mmCIF file with all atom_site columns, C-alpha atoms and ligand atoms in Angstrom:
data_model
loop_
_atom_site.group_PDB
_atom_site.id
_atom_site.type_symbol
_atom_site.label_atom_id
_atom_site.label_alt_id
_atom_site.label_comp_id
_atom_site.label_asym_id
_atom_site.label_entity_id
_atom_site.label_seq_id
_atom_site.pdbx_PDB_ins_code
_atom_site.Cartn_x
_atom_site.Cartn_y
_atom_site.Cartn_z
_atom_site.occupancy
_atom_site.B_iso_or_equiv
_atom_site.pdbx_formal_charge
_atom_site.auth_seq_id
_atom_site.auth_comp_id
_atom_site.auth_asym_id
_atom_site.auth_atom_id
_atom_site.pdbx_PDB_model_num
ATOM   1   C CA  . UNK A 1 1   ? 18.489 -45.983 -10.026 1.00 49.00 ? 1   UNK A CA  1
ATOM   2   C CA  . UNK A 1 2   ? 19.485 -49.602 -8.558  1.00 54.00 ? 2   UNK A CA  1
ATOM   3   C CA  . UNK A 1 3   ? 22.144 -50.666 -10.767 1.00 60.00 ? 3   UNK A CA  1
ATOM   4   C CA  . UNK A 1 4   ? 22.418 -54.547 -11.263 1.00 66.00 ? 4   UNK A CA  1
ATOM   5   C CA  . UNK A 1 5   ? 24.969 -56.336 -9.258  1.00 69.00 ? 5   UNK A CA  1
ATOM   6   C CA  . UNK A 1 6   ? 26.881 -57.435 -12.129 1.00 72.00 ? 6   UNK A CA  1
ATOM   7   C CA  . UNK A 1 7   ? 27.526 -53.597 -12.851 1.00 72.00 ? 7   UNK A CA  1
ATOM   8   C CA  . UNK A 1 8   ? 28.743 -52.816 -10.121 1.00 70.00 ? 8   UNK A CA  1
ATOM   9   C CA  . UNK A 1 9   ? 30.848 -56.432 -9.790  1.00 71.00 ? 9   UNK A CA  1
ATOM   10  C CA  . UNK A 1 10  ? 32.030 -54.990 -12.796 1.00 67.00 ? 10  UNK A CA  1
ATOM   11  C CA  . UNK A 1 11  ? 33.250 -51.449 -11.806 1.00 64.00 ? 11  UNK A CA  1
ATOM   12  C CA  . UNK A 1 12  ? 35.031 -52.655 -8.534  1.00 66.00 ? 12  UNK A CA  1
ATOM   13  C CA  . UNK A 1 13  ? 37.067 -54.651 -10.595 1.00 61.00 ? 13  UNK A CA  1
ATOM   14  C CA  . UNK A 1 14  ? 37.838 -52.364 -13.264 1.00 59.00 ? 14  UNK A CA  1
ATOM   15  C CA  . UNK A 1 15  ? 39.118 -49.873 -10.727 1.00 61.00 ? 15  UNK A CA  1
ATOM   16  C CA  . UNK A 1 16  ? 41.472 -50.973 -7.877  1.00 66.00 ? 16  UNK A CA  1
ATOM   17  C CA  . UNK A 1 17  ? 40.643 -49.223 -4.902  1.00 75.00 ? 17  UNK A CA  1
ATOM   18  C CA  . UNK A 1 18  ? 41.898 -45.355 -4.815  1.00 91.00 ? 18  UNK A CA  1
ATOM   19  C CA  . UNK A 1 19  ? 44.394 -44.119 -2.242  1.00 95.00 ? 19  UNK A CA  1
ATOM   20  C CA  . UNK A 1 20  ? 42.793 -41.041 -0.649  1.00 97.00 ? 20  UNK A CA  1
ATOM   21  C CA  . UNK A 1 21  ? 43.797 -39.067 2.483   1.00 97.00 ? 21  UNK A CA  1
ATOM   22  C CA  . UNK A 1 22  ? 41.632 -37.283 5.222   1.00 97.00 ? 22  UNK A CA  1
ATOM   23  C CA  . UNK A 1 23  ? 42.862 -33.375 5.689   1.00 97.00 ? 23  UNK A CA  1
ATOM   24  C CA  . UNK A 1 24  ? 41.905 -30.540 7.066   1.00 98.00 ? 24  UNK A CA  1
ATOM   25  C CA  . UNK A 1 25  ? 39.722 -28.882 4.318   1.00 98.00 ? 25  UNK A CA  1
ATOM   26  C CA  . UNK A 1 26  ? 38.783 -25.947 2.857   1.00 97.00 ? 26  UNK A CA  1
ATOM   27  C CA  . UNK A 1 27  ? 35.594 -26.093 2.404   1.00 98.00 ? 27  UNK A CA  1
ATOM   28  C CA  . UNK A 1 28  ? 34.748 -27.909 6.310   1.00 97.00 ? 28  UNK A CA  1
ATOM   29  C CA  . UNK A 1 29  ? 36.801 -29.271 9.097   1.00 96.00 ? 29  UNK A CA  1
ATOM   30  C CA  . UNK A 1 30  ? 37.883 -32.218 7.468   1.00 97.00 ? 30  UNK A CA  1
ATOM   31  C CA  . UNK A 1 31  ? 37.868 -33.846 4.163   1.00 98.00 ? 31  UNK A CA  1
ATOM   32  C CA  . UNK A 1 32  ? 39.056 -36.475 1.762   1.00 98.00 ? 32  UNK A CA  1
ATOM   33  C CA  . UNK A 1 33  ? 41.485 -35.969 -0.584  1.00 98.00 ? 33  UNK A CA  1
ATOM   34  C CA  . UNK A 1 34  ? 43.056 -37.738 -3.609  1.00 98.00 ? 34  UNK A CA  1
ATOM   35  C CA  . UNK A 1 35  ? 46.320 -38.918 -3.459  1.00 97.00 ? 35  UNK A CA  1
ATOM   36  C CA  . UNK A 1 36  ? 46.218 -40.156 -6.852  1.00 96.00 ? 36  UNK A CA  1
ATOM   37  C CA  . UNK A 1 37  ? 45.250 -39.129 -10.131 1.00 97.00 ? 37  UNK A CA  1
ATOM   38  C CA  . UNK A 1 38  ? 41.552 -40.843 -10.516 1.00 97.00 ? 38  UNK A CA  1
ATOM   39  C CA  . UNK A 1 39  ? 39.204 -41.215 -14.399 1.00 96.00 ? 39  UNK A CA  1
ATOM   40  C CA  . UNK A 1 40  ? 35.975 -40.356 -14.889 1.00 96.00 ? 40  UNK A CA  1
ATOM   41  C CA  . UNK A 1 41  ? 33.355 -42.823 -13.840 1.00 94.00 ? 41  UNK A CA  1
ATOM   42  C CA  . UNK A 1 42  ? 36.253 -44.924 -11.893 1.00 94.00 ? 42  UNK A CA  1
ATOM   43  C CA  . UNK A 1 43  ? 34.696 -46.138 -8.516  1.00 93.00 ? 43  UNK A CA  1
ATOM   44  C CA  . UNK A 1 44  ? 36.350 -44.606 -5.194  1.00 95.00 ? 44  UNK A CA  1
ATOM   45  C CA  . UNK A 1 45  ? 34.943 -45.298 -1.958  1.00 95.00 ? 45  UNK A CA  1
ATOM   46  C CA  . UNK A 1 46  ? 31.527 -47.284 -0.614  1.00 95.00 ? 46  UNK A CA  1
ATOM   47  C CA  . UNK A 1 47  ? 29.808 -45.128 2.224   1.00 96.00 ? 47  UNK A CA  1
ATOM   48  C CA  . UNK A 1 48  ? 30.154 -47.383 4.906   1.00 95.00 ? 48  UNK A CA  1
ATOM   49  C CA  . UNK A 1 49  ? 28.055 -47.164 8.330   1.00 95.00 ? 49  UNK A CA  1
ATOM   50  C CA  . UNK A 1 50  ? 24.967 -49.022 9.831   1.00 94.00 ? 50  UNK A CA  1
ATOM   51  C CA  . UNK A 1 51  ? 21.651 -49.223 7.537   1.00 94.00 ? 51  UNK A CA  1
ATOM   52  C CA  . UNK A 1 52  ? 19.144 -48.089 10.052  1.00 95.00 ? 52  UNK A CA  1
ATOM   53  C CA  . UNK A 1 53  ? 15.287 -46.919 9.878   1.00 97.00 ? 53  UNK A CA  1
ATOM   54  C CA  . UNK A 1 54  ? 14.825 -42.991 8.738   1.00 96.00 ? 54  UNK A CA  1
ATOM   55  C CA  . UNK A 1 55  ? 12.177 -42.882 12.178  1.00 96.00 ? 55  UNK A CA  1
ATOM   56  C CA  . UNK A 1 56  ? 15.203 -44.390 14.333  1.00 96.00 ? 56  UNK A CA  1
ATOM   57  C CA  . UNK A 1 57  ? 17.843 -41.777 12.814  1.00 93.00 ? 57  UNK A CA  1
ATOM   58  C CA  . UNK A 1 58  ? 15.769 -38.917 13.533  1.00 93.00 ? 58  UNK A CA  1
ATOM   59  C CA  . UNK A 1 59  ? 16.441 -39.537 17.141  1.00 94.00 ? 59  UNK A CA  1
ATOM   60  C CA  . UNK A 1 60  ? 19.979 -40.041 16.714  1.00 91.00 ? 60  UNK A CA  1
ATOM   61  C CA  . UNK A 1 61  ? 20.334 -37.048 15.010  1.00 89.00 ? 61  UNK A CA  1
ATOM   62  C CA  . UNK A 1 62  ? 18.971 -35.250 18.255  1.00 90.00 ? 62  UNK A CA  1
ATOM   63  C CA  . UNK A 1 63  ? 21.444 -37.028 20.663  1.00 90.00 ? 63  UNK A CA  1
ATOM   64  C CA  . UNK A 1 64  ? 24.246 -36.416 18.435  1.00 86.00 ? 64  UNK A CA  1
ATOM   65  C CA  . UNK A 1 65  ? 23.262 -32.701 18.022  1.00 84.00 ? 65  UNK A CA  1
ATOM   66  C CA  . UNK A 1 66  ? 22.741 -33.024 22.218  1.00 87.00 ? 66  UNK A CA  1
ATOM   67  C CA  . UNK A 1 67  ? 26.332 -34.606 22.332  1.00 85.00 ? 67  UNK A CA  1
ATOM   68  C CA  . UNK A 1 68  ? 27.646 -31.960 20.380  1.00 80.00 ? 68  UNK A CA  1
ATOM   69  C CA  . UNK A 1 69  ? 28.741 -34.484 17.462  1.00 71.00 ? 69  UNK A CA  1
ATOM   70  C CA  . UNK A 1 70  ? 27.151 -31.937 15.149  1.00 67.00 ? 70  UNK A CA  1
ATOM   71  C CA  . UNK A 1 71  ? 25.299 -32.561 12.192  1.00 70.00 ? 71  UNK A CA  1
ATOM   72  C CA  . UNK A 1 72  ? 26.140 -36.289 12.249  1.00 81.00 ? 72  UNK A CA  1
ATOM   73  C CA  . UNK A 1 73  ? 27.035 -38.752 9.441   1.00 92.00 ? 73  UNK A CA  1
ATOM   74  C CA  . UNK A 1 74  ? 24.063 -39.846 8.279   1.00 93.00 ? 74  UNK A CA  1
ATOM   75  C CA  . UNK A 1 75  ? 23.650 -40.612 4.546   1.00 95.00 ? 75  UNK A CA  1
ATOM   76  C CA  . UNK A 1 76  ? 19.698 -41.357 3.288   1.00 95.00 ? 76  UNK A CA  1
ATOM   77  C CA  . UNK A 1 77  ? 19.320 -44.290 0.982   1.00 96.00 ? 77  UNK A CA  1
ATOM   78  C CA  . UNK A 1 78  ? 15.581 -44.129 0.629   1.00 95.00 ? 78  UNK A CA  1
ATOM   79  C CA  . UNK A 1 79  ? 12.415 -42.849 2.528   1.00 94.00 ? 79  UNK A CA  1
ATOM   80  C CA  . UNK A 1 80  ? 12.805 -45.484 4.818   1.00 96.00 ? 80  UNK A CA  1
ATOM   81  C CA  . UNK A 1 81  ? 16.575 -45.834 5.528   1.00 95.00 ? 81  UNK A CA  1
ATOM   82  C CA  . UNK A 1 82  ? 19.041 -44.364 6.318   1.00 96.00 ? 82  UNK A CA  1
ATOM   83  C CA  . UNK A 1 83  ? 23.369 -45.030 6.391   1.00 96.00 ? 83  UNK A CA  1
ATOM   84  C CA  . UNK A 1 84  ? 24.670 -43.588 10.244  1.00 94.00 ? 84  UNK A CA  1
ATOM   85  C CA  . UNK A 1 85  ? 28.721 -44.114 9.065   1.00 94.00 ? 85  UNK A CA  1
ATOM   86  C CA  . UNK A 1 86  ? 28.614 -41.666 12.854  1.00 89.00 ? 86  UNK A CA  1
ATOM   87  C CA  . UNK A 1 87  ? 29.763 -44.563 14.780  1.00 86.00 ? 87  UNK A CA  1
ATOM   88  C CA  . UNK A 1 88  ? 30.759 -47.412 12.604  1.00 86.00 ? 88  UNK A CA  1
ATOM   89  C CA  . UNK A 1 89  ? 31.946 -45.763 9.516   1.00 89.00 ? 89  UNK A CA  1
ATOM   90  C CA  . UNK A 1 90  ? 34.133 -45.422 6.537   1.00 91.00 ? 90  UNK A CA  1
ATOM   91  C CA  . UNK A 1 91  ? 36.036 -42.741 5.161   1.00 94.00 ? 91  UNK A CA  1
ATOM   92  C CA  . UNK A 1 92  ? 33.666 -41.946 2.570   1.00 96.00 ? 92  UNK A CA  1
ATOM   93  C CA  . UNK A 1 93  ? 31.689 -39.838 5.753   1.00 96.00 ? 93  UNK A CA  1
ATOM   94  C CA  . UNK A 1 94  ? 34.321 -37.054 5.513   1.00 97.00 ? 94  UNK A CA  1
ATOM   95  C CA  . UNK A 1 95  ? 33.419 -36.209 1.769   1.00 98.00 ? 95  UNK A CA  1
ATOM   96  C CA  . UNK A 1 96  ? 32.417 -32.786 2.039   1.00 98.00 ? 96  UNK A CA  1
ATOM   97  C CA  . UNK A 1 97  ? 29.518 -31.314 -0.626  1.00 98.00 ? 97  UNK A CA  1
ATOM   98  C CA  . UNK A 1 98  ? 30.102 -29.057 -3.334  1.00 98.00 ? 98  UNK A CA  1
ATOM   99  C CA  . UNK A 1 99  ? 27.386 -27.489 -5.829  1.00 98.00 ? 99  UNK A CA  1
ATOM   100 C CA  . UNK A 1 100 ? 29.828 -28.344 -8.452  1.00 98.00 ? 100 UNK A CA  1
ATOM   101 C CA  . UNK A 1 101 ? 30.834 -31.459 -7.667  1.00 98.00 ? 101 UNK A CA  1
ATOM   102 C CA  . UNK A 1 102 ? 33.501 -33.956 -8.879  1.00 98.00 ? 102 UNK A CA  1
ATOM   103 C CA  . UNK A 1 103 ? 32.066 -37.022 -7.733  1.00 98.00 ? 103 UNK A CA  1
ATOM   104 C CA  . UNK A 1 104 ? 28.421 -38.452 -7.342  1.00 98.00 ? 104 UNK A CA  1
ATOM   105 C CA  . UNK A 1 105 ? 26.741 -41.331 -5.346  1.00 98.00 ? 105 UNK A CA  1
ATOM   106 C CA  . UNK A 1 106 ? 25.239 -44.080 -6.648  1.00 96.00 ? 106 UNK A CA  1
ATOM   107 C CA  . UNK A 1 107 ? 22.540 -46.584 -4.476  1.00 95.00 ? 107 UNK A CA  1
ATOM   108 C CA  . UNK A 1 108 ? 23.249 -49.979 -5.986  1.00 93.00 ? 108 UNK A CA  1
ATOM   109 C CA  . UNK A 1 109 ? 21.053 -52.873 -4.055  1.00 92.00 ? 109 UNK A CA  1
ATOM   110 C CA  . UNK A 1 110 ? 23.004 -55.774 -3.842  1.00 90.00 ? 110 UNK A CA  1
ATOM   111 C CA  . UNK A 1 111 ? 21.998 -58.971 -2.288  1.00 89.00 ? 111 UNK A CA  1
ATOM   112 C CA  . UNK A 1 112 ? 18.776 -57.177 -1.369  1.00 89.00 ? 112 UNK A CA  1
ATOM   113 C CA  . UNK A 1 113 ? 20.234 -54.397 0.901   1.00 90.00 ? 113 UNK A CA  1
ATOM   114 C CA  . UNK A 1 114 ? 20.880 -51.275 -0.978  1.00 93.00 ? 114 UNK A CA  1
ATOM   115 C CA  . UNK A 1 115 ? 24.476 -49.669 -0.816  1.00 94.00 ? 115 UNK A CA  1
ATOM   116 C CA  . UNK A 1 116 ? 25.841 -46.794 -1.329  1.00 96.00 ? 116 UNK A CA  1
ATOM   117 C CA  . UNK A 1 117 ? 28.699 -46.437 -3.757  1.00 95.00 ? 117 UNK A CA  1
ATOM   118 C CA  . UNK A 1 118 ? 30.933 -42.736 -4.615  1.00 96.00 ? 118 UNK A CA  1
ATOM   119 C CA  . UNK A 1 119 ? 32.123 -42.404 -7.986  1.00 96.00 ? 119 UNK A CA  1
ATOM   120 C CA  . UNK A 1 120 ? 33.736 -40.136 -9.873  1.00 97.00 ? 120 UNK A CA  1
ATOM   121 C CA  . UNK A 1 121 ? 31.995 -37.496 -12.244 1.00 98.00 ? 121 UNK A CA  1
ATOM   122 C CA  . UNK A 1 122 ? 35.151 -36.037 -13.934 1.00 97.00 ? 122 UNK A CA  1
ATOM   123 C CA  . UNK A 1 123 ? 39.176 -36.481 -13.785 1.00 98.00 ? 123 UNK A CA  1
ATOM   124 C CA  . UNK A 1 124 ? 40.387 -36.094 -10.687 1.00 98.00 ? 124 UNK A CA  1
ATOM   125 C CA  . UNK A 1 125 ? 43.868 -34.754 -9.609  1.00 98.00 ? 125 UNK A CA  1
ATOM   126 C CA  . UNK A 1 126 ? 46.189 -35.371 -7.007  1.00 98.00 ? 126 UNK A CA  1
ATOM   127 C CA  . UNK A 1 127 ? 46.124 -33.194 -3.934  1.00 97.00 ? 127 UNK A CA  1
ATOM   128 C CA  . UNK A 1 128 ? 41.909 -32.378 -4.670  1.00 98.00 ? 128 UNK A CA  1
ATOM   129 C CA  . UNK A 1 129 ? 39.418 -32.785 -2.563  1.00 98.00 ? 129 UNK A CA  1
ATOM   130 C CA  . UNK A 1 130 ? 36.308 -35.291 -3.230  1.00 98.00 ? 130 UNK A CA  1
ATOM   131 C CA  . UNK A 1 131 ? 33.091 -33.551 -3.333  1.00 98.00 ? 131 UNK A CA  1
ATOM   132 C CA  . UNK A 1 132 ? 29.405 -34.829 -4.270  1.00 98.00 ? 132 UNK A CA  1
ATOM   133 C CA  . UNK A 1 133 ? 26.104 -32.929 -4.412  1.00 98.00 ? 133 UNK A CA  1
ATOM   134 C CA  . UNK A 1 134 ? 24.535 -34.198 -1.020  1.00 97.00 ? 134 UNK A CA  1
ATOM   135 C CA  . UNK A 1 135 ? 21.158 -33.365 -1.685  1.00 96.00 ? 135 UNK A CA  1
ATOM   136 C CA  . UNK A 1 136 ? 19.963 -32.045 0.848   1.00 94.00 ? 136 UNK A CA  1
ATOM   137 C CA  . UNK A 1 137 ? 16.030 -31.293 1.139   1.00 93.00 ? 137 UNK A CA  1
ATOM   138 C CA  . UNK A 1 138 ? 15.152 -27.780 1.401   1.00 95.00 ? 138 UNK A CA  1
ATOM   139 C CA  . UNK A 1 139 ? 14.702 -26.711 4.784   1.00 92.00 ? 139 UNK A CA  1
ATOM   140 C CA  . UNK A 1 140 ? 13.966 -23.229 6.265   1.00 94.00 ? 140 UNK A CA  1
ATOM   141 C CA  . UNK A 1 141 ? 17.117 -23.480 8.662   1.00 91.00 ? 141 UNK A CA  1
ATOM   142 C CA  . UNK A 1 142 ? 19.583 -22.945 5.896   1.00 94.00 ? 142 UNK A CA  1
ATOM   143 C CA  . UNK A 1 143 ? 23.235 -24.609 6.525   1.00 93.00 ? 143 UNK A CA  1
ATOM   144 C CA  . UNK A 1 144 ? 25.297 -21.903 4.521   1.00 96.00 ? 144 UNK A CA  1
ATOM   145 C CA  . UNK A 1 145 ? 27.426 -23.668 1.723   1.00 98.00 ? 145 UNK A CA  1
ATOM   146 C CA  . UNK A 1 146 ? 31.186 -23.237 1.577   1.00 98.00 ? 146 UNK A CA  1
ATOM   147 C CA  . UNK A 1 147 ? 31.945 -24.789 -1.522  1.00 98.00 ? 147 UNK A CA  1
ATOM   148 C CA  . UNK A 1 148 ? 33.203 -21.648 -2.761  1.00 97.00 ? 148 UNK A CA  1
ATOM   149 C CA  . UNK A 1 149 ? 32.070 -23.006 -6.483  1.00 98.00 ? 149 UNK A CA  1
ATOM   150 C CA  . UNK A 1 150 ? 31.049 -20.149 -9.268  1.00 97.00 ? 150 UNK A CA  1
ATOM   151 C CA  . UNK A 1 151 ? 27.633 -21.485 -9.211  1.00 96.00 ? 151 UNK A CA  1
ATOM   152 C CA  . UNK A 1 152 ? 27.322 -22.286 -5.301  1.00 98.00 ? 152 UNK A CA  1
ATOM   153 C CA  . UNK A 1 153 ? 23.736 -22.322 -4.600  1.00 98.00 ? 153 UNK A CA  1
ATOM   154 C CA  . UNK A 1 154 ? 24.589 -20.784 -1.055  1.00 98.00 ? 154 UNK A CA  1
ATOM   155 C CA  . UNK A 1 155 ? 23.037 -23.393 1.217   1.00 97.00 ? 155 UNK A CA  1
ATOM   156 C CA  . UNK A 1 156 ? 23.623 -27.220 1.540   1.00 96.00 ? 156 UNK A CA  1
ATOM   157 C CA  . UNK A 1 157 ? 19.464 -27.375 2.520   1.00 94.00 ? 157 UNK A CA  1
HETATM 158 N N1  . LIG B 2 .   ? 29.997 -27.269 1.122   1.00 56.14 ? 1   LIG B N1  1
HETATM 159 C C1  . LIG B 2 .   ? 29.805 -27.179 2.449   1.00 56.14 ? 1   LIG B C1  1
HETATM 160 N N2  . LIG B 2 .   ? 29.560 -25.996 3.025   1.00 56.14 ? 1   LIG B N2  1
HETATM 161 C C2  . LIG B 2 .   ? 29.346 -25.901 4.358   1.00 56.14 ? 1   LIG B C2  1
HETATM 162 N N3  . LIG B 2 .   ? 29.365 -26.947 5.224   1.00 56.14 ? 1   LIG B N3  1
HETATM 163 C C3  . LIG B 2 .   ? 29.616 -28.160 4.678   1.00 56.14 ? 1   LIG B C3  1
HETATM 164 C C4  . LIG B 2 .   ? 29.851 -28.340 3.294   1.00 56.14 ? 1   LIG B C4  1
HETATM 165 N N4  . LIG B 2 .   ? 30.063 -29.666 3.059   1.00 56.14 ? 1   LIG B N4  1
HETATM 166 C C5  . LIG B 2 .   ? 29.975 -30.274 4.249   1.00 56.14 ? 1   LIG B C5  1
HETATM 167 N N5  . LIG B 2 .   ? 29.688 -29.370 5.230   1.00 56.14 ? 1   LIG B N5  1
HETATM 168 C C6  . LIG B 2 .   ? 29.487 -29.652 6.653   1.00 56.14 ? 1   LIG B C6  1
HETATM 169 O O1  . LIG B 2 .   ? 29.927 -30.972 6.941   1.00 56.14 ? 1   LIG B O1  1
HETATM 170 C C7  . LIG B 2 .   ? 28.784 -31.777 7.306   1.00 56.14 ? 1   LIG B C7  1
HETATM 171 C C8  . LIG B 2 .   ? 28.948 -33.184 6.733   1.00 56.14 ? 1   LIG B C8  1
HETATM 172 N N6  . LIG B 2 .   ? 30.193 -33.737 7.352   1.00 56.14 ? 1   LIG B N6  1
HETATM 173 C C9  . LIG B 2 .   ? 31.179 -34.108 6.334   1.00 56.14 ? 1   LIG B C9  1
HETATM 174 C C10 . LIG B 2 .   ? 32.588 -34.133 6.948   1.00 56.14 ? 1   LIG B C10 1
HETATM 175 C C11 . LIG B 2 .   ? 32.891 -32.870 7.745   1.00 56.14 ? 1   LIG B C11 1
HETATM 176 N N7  . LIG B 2 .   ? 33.662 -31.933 6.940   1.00 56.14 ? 1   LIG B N7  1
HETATM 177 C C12 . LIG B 2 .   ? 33.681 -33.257 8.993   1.00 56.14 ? 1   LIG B C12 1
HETATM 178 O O2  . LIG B 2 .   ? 34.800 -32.718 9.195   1.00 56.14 ? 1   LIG B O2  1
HETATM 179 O O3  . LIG B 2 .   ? 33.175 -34.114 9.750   1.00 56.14 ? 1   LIG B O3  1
HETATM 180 C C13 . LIG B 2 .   ? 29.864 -34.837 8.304   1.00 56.14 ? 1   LIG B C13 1
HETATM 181 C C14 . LIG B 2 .   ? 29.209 -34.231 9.494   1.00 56.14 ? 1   LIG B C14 1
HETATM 182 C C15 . LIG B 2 .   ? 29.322 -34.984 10.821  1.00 56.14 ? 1   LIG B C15 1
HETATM 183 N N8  . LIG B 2 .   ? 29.659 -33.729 11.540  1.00 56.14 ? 1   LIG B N8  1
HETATM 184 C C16 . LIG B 2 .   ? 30.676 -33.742 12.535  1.00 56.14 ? 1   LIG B C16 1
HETATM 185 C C17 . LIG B 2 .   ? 31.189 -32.368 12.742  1.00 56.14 ? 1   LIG B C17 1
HETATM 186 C C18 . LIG B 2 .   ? 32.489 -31.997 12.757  1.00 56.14 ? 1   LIG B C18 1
HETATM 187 C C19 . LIG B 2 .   ? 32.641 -30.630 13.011  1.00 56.14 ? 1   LIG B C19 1
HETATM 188 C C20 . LIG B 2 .   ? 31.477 -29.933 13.163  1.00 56.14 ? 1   LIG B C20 1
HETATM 189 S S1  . LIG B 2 .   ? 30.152 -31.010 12.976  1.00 56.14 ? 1   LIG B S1  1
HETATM 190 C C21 . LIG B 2 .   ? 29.975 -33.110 10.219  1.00 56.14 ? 1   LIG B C21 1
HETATM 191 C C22 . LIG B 2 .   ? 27.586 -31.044 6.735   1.00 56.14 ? 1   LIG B C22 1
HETATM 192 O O4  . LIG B 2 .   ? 26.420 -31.411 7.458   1.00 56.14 ? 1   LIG B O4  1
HETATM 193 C C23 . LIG B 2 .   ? 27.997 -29.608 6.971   1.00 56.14 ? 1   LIG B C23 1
HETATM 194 O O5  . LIG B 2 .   ? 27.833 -29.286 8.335   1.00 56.14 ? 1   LIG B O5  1
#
């Protein structure tokens, strides 16, 4: 749902931004973690990277997979675009998913481009890592989750 601007003028400035620090984690290689105690619904981090056409980051996503980058940081915004944060990106591309999350994205269009924003859906603690539901379509190749949750669904896809 694309918020209006003035909500989301309104959140940023309710909630300073959050210190949060990039570790190795234990769900995947690396991922972000709190460093301080965060509310409910209190903004953290905008998923930063270059808006780009879903038909133009399909063939990234080969040459990344070629360069051995791995699945890459690309974060879909609609059927037509696309976030790669795989070159110029924030810190918000480390979040890692969970099936029970403790954050969630919202896309908020403001000034006509739409943005992604990562809030968060309960209390968060020092020391935890952020997590959000990515989403995934199902695929047949499965990616195998590691969230480790009670109610994993046991693949990201
Ligand atoms: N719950 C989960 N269970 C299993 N795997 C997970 C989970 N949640 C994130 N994943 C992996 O993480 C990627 C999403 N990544 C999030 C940050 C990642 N932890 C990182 O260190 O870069 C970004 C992509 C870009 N790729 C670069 C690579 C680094 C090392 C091997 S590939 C990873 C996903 O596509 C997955 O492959």
């Amino acid at each position: 749902v694309a918020a209006k601007d003035s909500d989301l003028k309104i959140s940023l400035l309710k909630s300073r931004k959050k210190r949060l620090k990039l570790q190795r984690s234990k769900i995947h290689d690396w991922g972000l973690l709190a460093l301080e105690p965060i509310d409910a619904e209190d903004f953290i981090i905008e998923y930063i990277g270059e808006i780009i056409r879903t038909k133009i980051s399909d063939v990234r996503e080969l040459q990344y997979e070629k360069m051995g980058v791995g699945s890459s940081y690309l974060f879909r915004i609609d059927d037509e675009h696309v976030i790669d944060a795989t070159v110029r990106g924030g810190l918000a591309r480390f979040i890692n998913h969970s099936c029970e999350p403790n954050c969630y994205t919202k896309i908020i269009t403001v000034e006509g481009q739409k943005r992604v924003f990562v809030y968060a859906k309960k209390s968060i603690t020092i020391g935890q890592e952020l997590t959000y539901d990515y989403k995934f379509p199902l695929e047949e190749k499965k990616i195998p989750c590691l969230c480790g949750s009670k109610r994993c669904r046991g693949s990201l896809n």
